[in-house]
Short mmCIF file of C-alpha atoms in Angstrom, two decimals:
data_model
loop_
_atom_site.label_atom_id
_atom_site.label_comp_id
_atom_site.label_asym_id
_atom_site.label_seq_id
_atom_site.Cartn_x
_atom_site.Cartn_y
_atom_site.Cartn_z
CA MET A 146 -10.81 -12.72 -23.89
CA ALA A 147 -7.75 -10.91 -22.47
CA ASP A 148 -4.26 -11.65 -23.72
CA THR A 149 -2.32 -13.42 -20.92
CA THR A 150 1.09 -13.46 -22.71
CA ALA A 151 3.51 -12.07 -20.07
CA PRO A 152 4.78 -8.58 -21.18
CA PRO A 153 8.39 -7.61 -20.69
CA MET A 154 8.94 -6.08 -17.25
CA ALA A 155 9.50 -2.34 -17.04
CA VAL A 156 13.13 -1.12 -16.74
CA ARG A 157 14.68 -1.08 -13.38
CA ILE A 158 13.78 2.10 -11.31
CA GLU A 159 16.47 4.76 -11.03
CA PHE A 160 16.22 6.59 -7.76
CA ASN A 161 19.03 9.05 -8.49
CA GLU A 162 17.02 11.19 -10.84
CA PRO A 163 17.25 14.86 -9.63
CA GLN A 164 13.51 15.58 -9.75
CA ILE A 165 10.40 13.36 -10.11
CA ASP A 166 8.01 14.58 -12.84
CA VAL A 167 4.53 14.65 -11.28
CA SER A 168 2.93 16.74 -14.06
CA SER A 169 0.85 13.69 -15.19
CA LEU A 170 -1.03 13.68 -11.83
CA LYS A 171 -2.72 17.03 -12.50
CA GLY A 172 -6.39 16.39 -12.52
CA ARG A 173 -6.14 12.56 -11.72
CA SER A 174 -8.61 10.98 -9.50
CA VAL A 175 -6.66 9.22 -6.57
CA LEU A 176 -7.85 6.97 -3.63
CA VAL A 177 -5.62 6.39 -0.73
CA THR A 178 -6.85 3.97 2.07
CA GLY A 179 -5.45 4.43 5.59
CA GLY A 180 -4.98 8.07 4.60
CA ALA A 181 -5.59 9.93 7.77
CA ALA A 182 -2.10 9.63 9.27
CA SER A 183 1.44 8.40 8.53
CA ILE A 184 2.43 7.05 5.24
CA GLY A 185 -1.06 7.44 3.73
CA LEU A 186 -1.35 11.05 4.64
CA ALA A 187 2.16 11.89 3.48
CA CYS A 188 1.60 10.46 0.11
CA ALA A 189 -1.97 11.77 -0.26
CA ALA A 190 -0.69 15.30 0.54
CA LYS A 191 2.13 15.21 -2.01
CA ILE A 192 -0.22 13.73 -4.73
CA ALA A 193 -2.71 16.37 -3.95
CA GLU A 194 0.06 19.06 -4.24
CA ALA A 195 0.59 17.86 -7.78
CA GLY A 196 -2.81 18.79 -8.75
CA ALA A 197 -4.84 15.58 -8.23
CA LEU A 198 -8.28 15.15 -6.70
CA VAL A 199 -7.57 12.95 -3.66
CA THR A 200 -10.02 10.86 -1.66
CA ILE A 201 -8.45 9.81 1.66
CA SER A 202 -10.25 7.05 3.64
CA ASP A 203 -9.69 5.83 7.12
CA LEU A 204 -11.50 4.03 10.02
CA GLN A 205 -10.44 6.97 12.27
CA GLU A 206 -13.07 9.71 11.51
CA ALA A 207 -11.86 12.60 13.53
CA ALA A 208 -8.16 12.23 12.36
CA GLY A 209 -9.29 11.86 8.71
CA ARG A 210 -11.76 14.89 8.80
CA ALA A 211 -9.05 16.97 10.41
CA ALA A 212 -6.45 15.86 7.79
CA ALA A 213 -8.70 16.62 4.85
CA GLU A 214 -9.65 19.95 6.33
CA GLU A 215 -6.01 20.91 6.70
CA LEU A 216 -5.15 20.02 3.18
CA ARG A 217 -8.21 21.87 1.82
CA SER A 218 -7.11 24.98 3.78
CA ARG A 219 -3.99 24.93 1.52
CA GLY A 220 -6.24 25.01 -1.56
CA LEU A 221 -5.95 21.34 -2.38
CA GLN A 222 -8.70 19.25 -3.69
CA VAL A 223 -9.12 16.42 -1.03
CA GLN A 224 -12.05 14.79 0.56
CA PHE A 225 -12.33 12.22 3.42
CA VAL A 226 -14.48 9.20 3.43
CA GLN A 227 -14.85 7.04 6.63
CA CYS A 228 -14.34 3.34 5.74
CA ASP A 229 -13.72 0.17 7.50
CA VAL A 230 -11.99 -1.61 4.82
CA THR A 231 -12.72 -5.05 6.22
CA SER A 232 -16.35 -4.35 5.00
CA TYR A 233 -16.74 -5.04 1.38
CA ALA A 234 -19.91 -2.86 1.31
CA ALA A 235 -17.96 0.02 2.86
CA GLN A 236 -15.36 -0.22 0.26
CA VAL A 237 -17.92 -0.14 -2.45
CA ASP A 238 -19.30 3.05 -0.97
CA MET A 239 -15.75 4.42 -0.65
CA PHE A 240 -15.10 3.74 -4.25
CA GLN A 241 -18.37 5.30 -5.43
CA LYS A 242 -17.68 8.54 -3.40
CA ALA A 243 -14.16 8.90 -4.69
CA ILE A 244 -15.45 8.46 -8.33
CA ARG A 245 -18.25 11.09 -7.76
CA PHE A 246 -15.78 13.48 -6.23
CA SER A 247 -13.72 13.49 -9.41
CA SER A 248 -16.00 13.67 -12.47
CA GLY A 249 -16.86 10.06 -12.71
CA ARG A 250 -13.55 8.10 -12.98
CA ILE A 251 -10.75 6.75 -10.78
CA ASP A 252 -7.05 6.87 -11.94
CA ILE A 253 -4.85 5.78 -9.13
CA VAL A 254 -5.58 3.48 -6.12
CA MET A 255 -3.19 3.12 -3.23
CA PRO A 256 -4.17 0.33 -0.82
CA ASN A 257 -2.35 1.44 2.30
CA ALA A 258 -4.60 0.73 5.24
CA GLY A 259 -2.89 -1.69 7.73
CA VAL A 260 -2.52 -2.72 11.35
CA MET A 261 0.47 -4.25 13.34
CA SER A 262 0.56 -6.95 15.98
CA GLU A 263 3.30 -8.01 18.29
CA HIS A 264 2.61 -11.67 18.76
CA ASN A 265 4.18 -14.77 17.16
CA LEU A 266 2.13 -17.77 16.76
CA PHE A 267 4.07 -19.62 19.48
CA ASP A 268 3.40 -16.88 22.01
CA MET A 269 -0.37 -17.28 21.65
CA ALA A 270 -0.32 -21.16 21.40
CA THR A 271 1.48 -21.44 24.75
CA VAL A 272 -0.50 -19.02 26.70
CA ARG A 273 -2.22 -21.90 28.56
CA ALA A 274 -0.53 -25.00 29.84
CA ALA A 275 -1.07 -28.06 27.48
CA SER A 276 -3.80 -30.38 28.92
CA LEU A 277 -6.40 -32.79 27.64
CA ASP A 278 -8.65 -31.95 30.57
CA GLY A 279 -8.12 -28.27 30.63
CA PRO A 280 -9.35 -25.60 28.16
CA PRO A 281 -7.55 -25.30 24.80
CA PRO A 282 -5.79 -22.04 23.89
CA PRO A 283 -7.96 -19.26 22.84
CA GLU A 284 -8.74 -19.13 19.05
CA PRO A 285 -6.32 -17.07 17.21
CA GLY A 286 -7.60 -13.91 15.65
CA PHE A 287 -6.98 -12.93 12.02
CA LEU A 288 -7.89 -9.17 12.11
CA ARG A 289 -4.32 -8.38 10.91
CA CYS A 290 -4.85 -10.69 7.92
CA ASN A 291 -8.49 -9.19 7.27
CA VAL A 292 -6.99 -5.67 7.23
CA ASN A 293 -3.58 -6.17 5.69
CA LEU A 294 -4.45 -8.73 3.09
CA GLN A 295 -8.22 -9.52 2.48
CA ALA A 296 -9.13 -5.77 2.46
CA VAL A 297 -6.15 -5.07 0.14
CA TYR A 298 -7.55 -7.88 -2.27
CA ASN A 299 -10.79 -6.39 -2.17
CA THR A 300 -9.50 -2.82 -2.88
CA CYS A 301 -7.63 -4.05 -5.81
CA TYR A 302 -10.71 -6.12 -6.98
CA LEU A 303 -12.88 -3.05 -6.87
CA ALA A 304 -10.18 -0.90 -8.58
CA MET A 305 -10.06 -3.24 -11.52
CA HIS A 306 -13.80 -3.05 -11.73
CA TYR A 307 -14.26 0.63 -11.62
CA PHE A 308 -11.15 1.35 -13.90
CA HIS A 309 -13.60 0.13 -16.61
CA LEU A 310 -15.87 3.10 -16.18
CA PRO A 311 -15.58 5.50 -19.23
CA ARG A 312 -12.21 7.22 -19.39
CA SER A 313 -12.55 9.61 -22.13
CA SER A 314 -11.60 12.47 -19.95
CA ALA A 315 -8.41 10.57 -18.76
CA GLY A 316 -6.43 10.91 -21.98
CA ASN A 317 -3.95 8.04 -22.40
CA TYR A 318 -3.10 7.88 -18.78
CA LYS A 319 -2.87 4.19 -17.67
CA PRO A 320 -4.84 3.68 -14.45
CA SER A 321 -2.48 2.56 -11.55
CA ILE A 322 -2.34 0.48 -8.31
CA VAL A 323 0.50 1.19 -5.92
CA LEU A 324 0.43 -1.46 -3.36
CA LEU A 325 1.96 -0.60 0.10
CA ALA A 326 3.60 -3.78 1.49
CA SER A 327 6.63 -3.96 3.67
CA LEU A 328 10.09 -5.55 3.82
CA ALA A 329 8.52 -7.98 6.26
CA GLY A 330 6.96 -9.48 3.19
CA TYR A 331 10.56 -10.32 2.03
CA VAL A 332 12.54 -11.06 4.97
CA GLY A 333 9.94 -12.16 7.44
CA TYR A 334 8.83 -10.71 10.73
CA PRO A 335 9.15 -12.93 13.76
CA SER A 336 7.46 -10.60 16.07
CA SER A 337 4.23 -11.12 14.49
CA SER A 338 3.06 -14.23 12.51
CA THR A 339 -0.09 -12.62 11.14
CA TYR A 340 1.60 -9.44 10.08
CA GLY A 341 4.45 -11.21 8.36
CA MET A 342 2.10 -13.69 6.71
CA SER A 343 -0.15 -10.85 5.45
CA LYS A 344 2.70 -8.91 3.86
CA PHE A 345 3.99 -11.90 2.17
CA GLY A 346 0.29 -12.30 0.89
CA VAL A 347 0.31 -8.73 -0.58
CA ARG A 348 3.64 -9.53 -2.34
CA GLY A 349 1.96 -12.70 -3.75
CA LEU A 350 -1.06 -10.62 -4.91
CA PHE A 351 1.29 -8.30 -6.63
CA TYR A 352 3.03 -11.06 -8.62
CA SER A 353 -0.35 -12.52 -9.58
CA ILE A 354 -1.94 -9.55 -11.02
CA ARG A 355 0.92 -7.35 -12.50
CA ASP A 356 1.34 -9.03 -15.86
CA ARG A 357 -2.33 -9.65 -16.51
CA ALA A 358 -3.28 -6.11 -15.62
CA LEU A 359 -1.29 -4.77 -18.56
CA HIS A 360 -3.37 -6.72 -20.93
CA GLU A 361 -6.61 -5.47 -19.94
CA SER A 362 -8.54 -2.68 -21.42
CA PRO A 363 -7.78 -0.25 -20.09
CA ALA A 364 -4.23 -1.53 -19.36
CA VAL A 365 -3.45 -1.05 -15.67
CA ARG A 366 -0.09 -0.46 -14.06
CA VAL A 367 0.62 -2.39 -10.83
CA ASN A 368 3.72 -1.53 -8.61
CA LEU A 369 4.75 -2.09 -5.02
CA VAL A 370 6.52 -0.19 -2.35
CA ALA A 371 8.03 -2.17 0.60
CA PRO A 372 9.34 0.10 3.31
CA TRP A 373 11.54 -0.73 6.28
CA PHE A 374 10.32 0.57 9.48
CA ILE A 375 9.19 4.15 9.31
CA GLU A 376 8.77 6.39 12.37
CA THR A 377 5.02 6.27 12.94
CA ALA A 378 2.62 5.81 15.77
CA MET A 379 2.83 2.04 15.39
CA THR A 380 6.62 1.95 15.64
CA THR A 381 7.30 4.28 18.53
CA ILE A 382 5.14 2.45 21.15
CA PRO A 383 7.01 0.69 24.03
CA GLU A 384 5.68 -2.73 23.02
CA PHE A 385 7.21 -2.42 19.56
CA LEU A 386 10.53 -0.95 20.75
CA SER A 387 11.08 -3.79 23.03
CA SER A 388 10.43 -6.42 20.52
CA GLU A 389 12.93 -8.29 18.41
CA ALA A 390 11.96 -6.07 15.51
CA GLY A 391 12.23 -2.98 17.56
CA MET A 392 15.66 -3.81 18.74
CA LEU A 393 16.84 -4.53 15.19
CA MET A 394 15.41 -1.20 14.19
CA SER A 395 17.36 0.69 17.09
CA VAL A 396 20.53 -0.55 15.43
CA MET A 397 19.63 0.04 11.80
CA GLY A 398 17.40 3.10 12.25
CA TYR A 399 14.29 4.10 10.63
CA ALA A 400 13.78 4.62 6.91
CA PRO A 401 12.90 8.20 6.02
CA MET A 402 9.17 8.92 5.47
CA GLU A 403 10.16 11.19 2.46
CA TRP A 404 11.75 8.21 0.71
CA VAL A 405 8.51 6.28 0.82
CA VAL A 406 6.68 9.30 -0.61
CA SER A 407 9.30 9.47 -3.30
CA ALA A 408 8.92 5.82 -4.37
CA VAL A 409 5.04 6.23 -4.44
CA LEU A 410 5.24 9.51 -6.51
CA GLN A 411 7.54 7.66 -9.04
CA PHE A 412 5.13 4.90 -9.46
CA CYS A 413 2.22 7.33 -9.85
CA GLY A 414 3.77 9.82 -12.19
CA ASN A 415 6.16 7.63 -14.41
CA GLU A 416 3.96 5.77 -16.75
CA ARG A 417 6.95 3.72 -17.94
CA LEU A 418 7.02 1.86 -14.65
CA HIS A 419 4.99 -1.29 -14.14
CA GLY A 420 5.53 -4.54 -12.25
CA ARG A 421 8.36 -3.09 -10.18
CA ALA A 422 8.89 -3.24 -6.39
CA ALA A 423 10.78 -0.53 -4.55
CA GLY A 424 12.45 -1.33 -1.19
CA VAL A 425 12.68 1.65 1.16
CA PHE A 426 15.78 1.15 3.33
CA PRO A 427 17.23 3.27 6.09
CA THR A 428 20.03 4.28 3.73
CA SER A 429 18.57 4.32 0.21
CA ASN A 430 15.62 3.30 -1.98
CA GLU A 431 16.43 0.20 -4.16
CA ASP A 432 14.65 -1.72 -6.91
CA LEU A 433 14.03 -5.03 -5.43
CA GLY A 434 14.40 -6.78 -8.68
CA GLY A 435 11.32 -8.89 -8.25
CA ASP A 436 11.76 -10.75 -11.57
CA LEU A 437 13.64 -13.64 -13.00
CA GLU A 438 16.64 -11.38 -13.75
CA GLY A 439 16.69 -10.16 -10.18
CA SER A 440 16.19 -13.67 -8.73
CA TYR A 441 12.86 -12.49 -7.36
CA SER A 442 14.63 -10.06 -5.01
CA GLY A 443 17.21 -12.58 -4.07
CA LYS A 444 20.12 -10.48 -5.35
CA VAL A 445 19.08 -7.40 -3.31
CA LEU A 446 18.05 -9.11 -0.11
#
């Protein structure tokens, strides 16, 4: 039976270190979902540059294959696996292909696949006039929750399973999950009820597994990165820019992509870090203090 005594949290993250040591990533087996573009691709590229064997998965086959081909042309060890993360069977296939690509094990999993929506519950509920005689409002969809939360849960579930494959070739490296959430999971996101709900859910998943994971065999490090808005295809479309969130972003600005990558690299490469959440803001990266000492991020936010 696993020891469920809560371990001490890792020390707070220092983001002023002059250089991130990524030497421990050489030869590691890494899986990045939603890796064909944006944050996922930027992180996958840097991890591969550190010498890791990287599997990027995405629903978008053409973009994913092109991204993997470009990285391989630079001498990096990268493969692409098409995957609809809302399908459990597809995720199983994705994990197995990633493991076979890298000598029979998986070391780092980054559940990054996600989608946005620009509708609040009230916008959808009032699309039709209220009437006992007329039709009810259309049934709300939960695609965003299926991708942003349920699929992330399944990715973590399968990661914990496959981390138990023989690890003799992994040395003493603790396998790692780096969750990609959002500051919408801390401060809310009025533009989309399902997006905000799903990101709060990822934060809840993080809190629920981080302590237990360190007492498993092998011990697993679980950390989280919560970015502010990054300049991506999803955050530059007119529908987003005209939304409440888009107008707020126009005042505060985007957070730099390279700061997201930096936070991910720290969590992957620094084996002392576990149970920590990094907020990526327009002006700096901050440890969100997601513990009792930090008032569960209340002191930062």
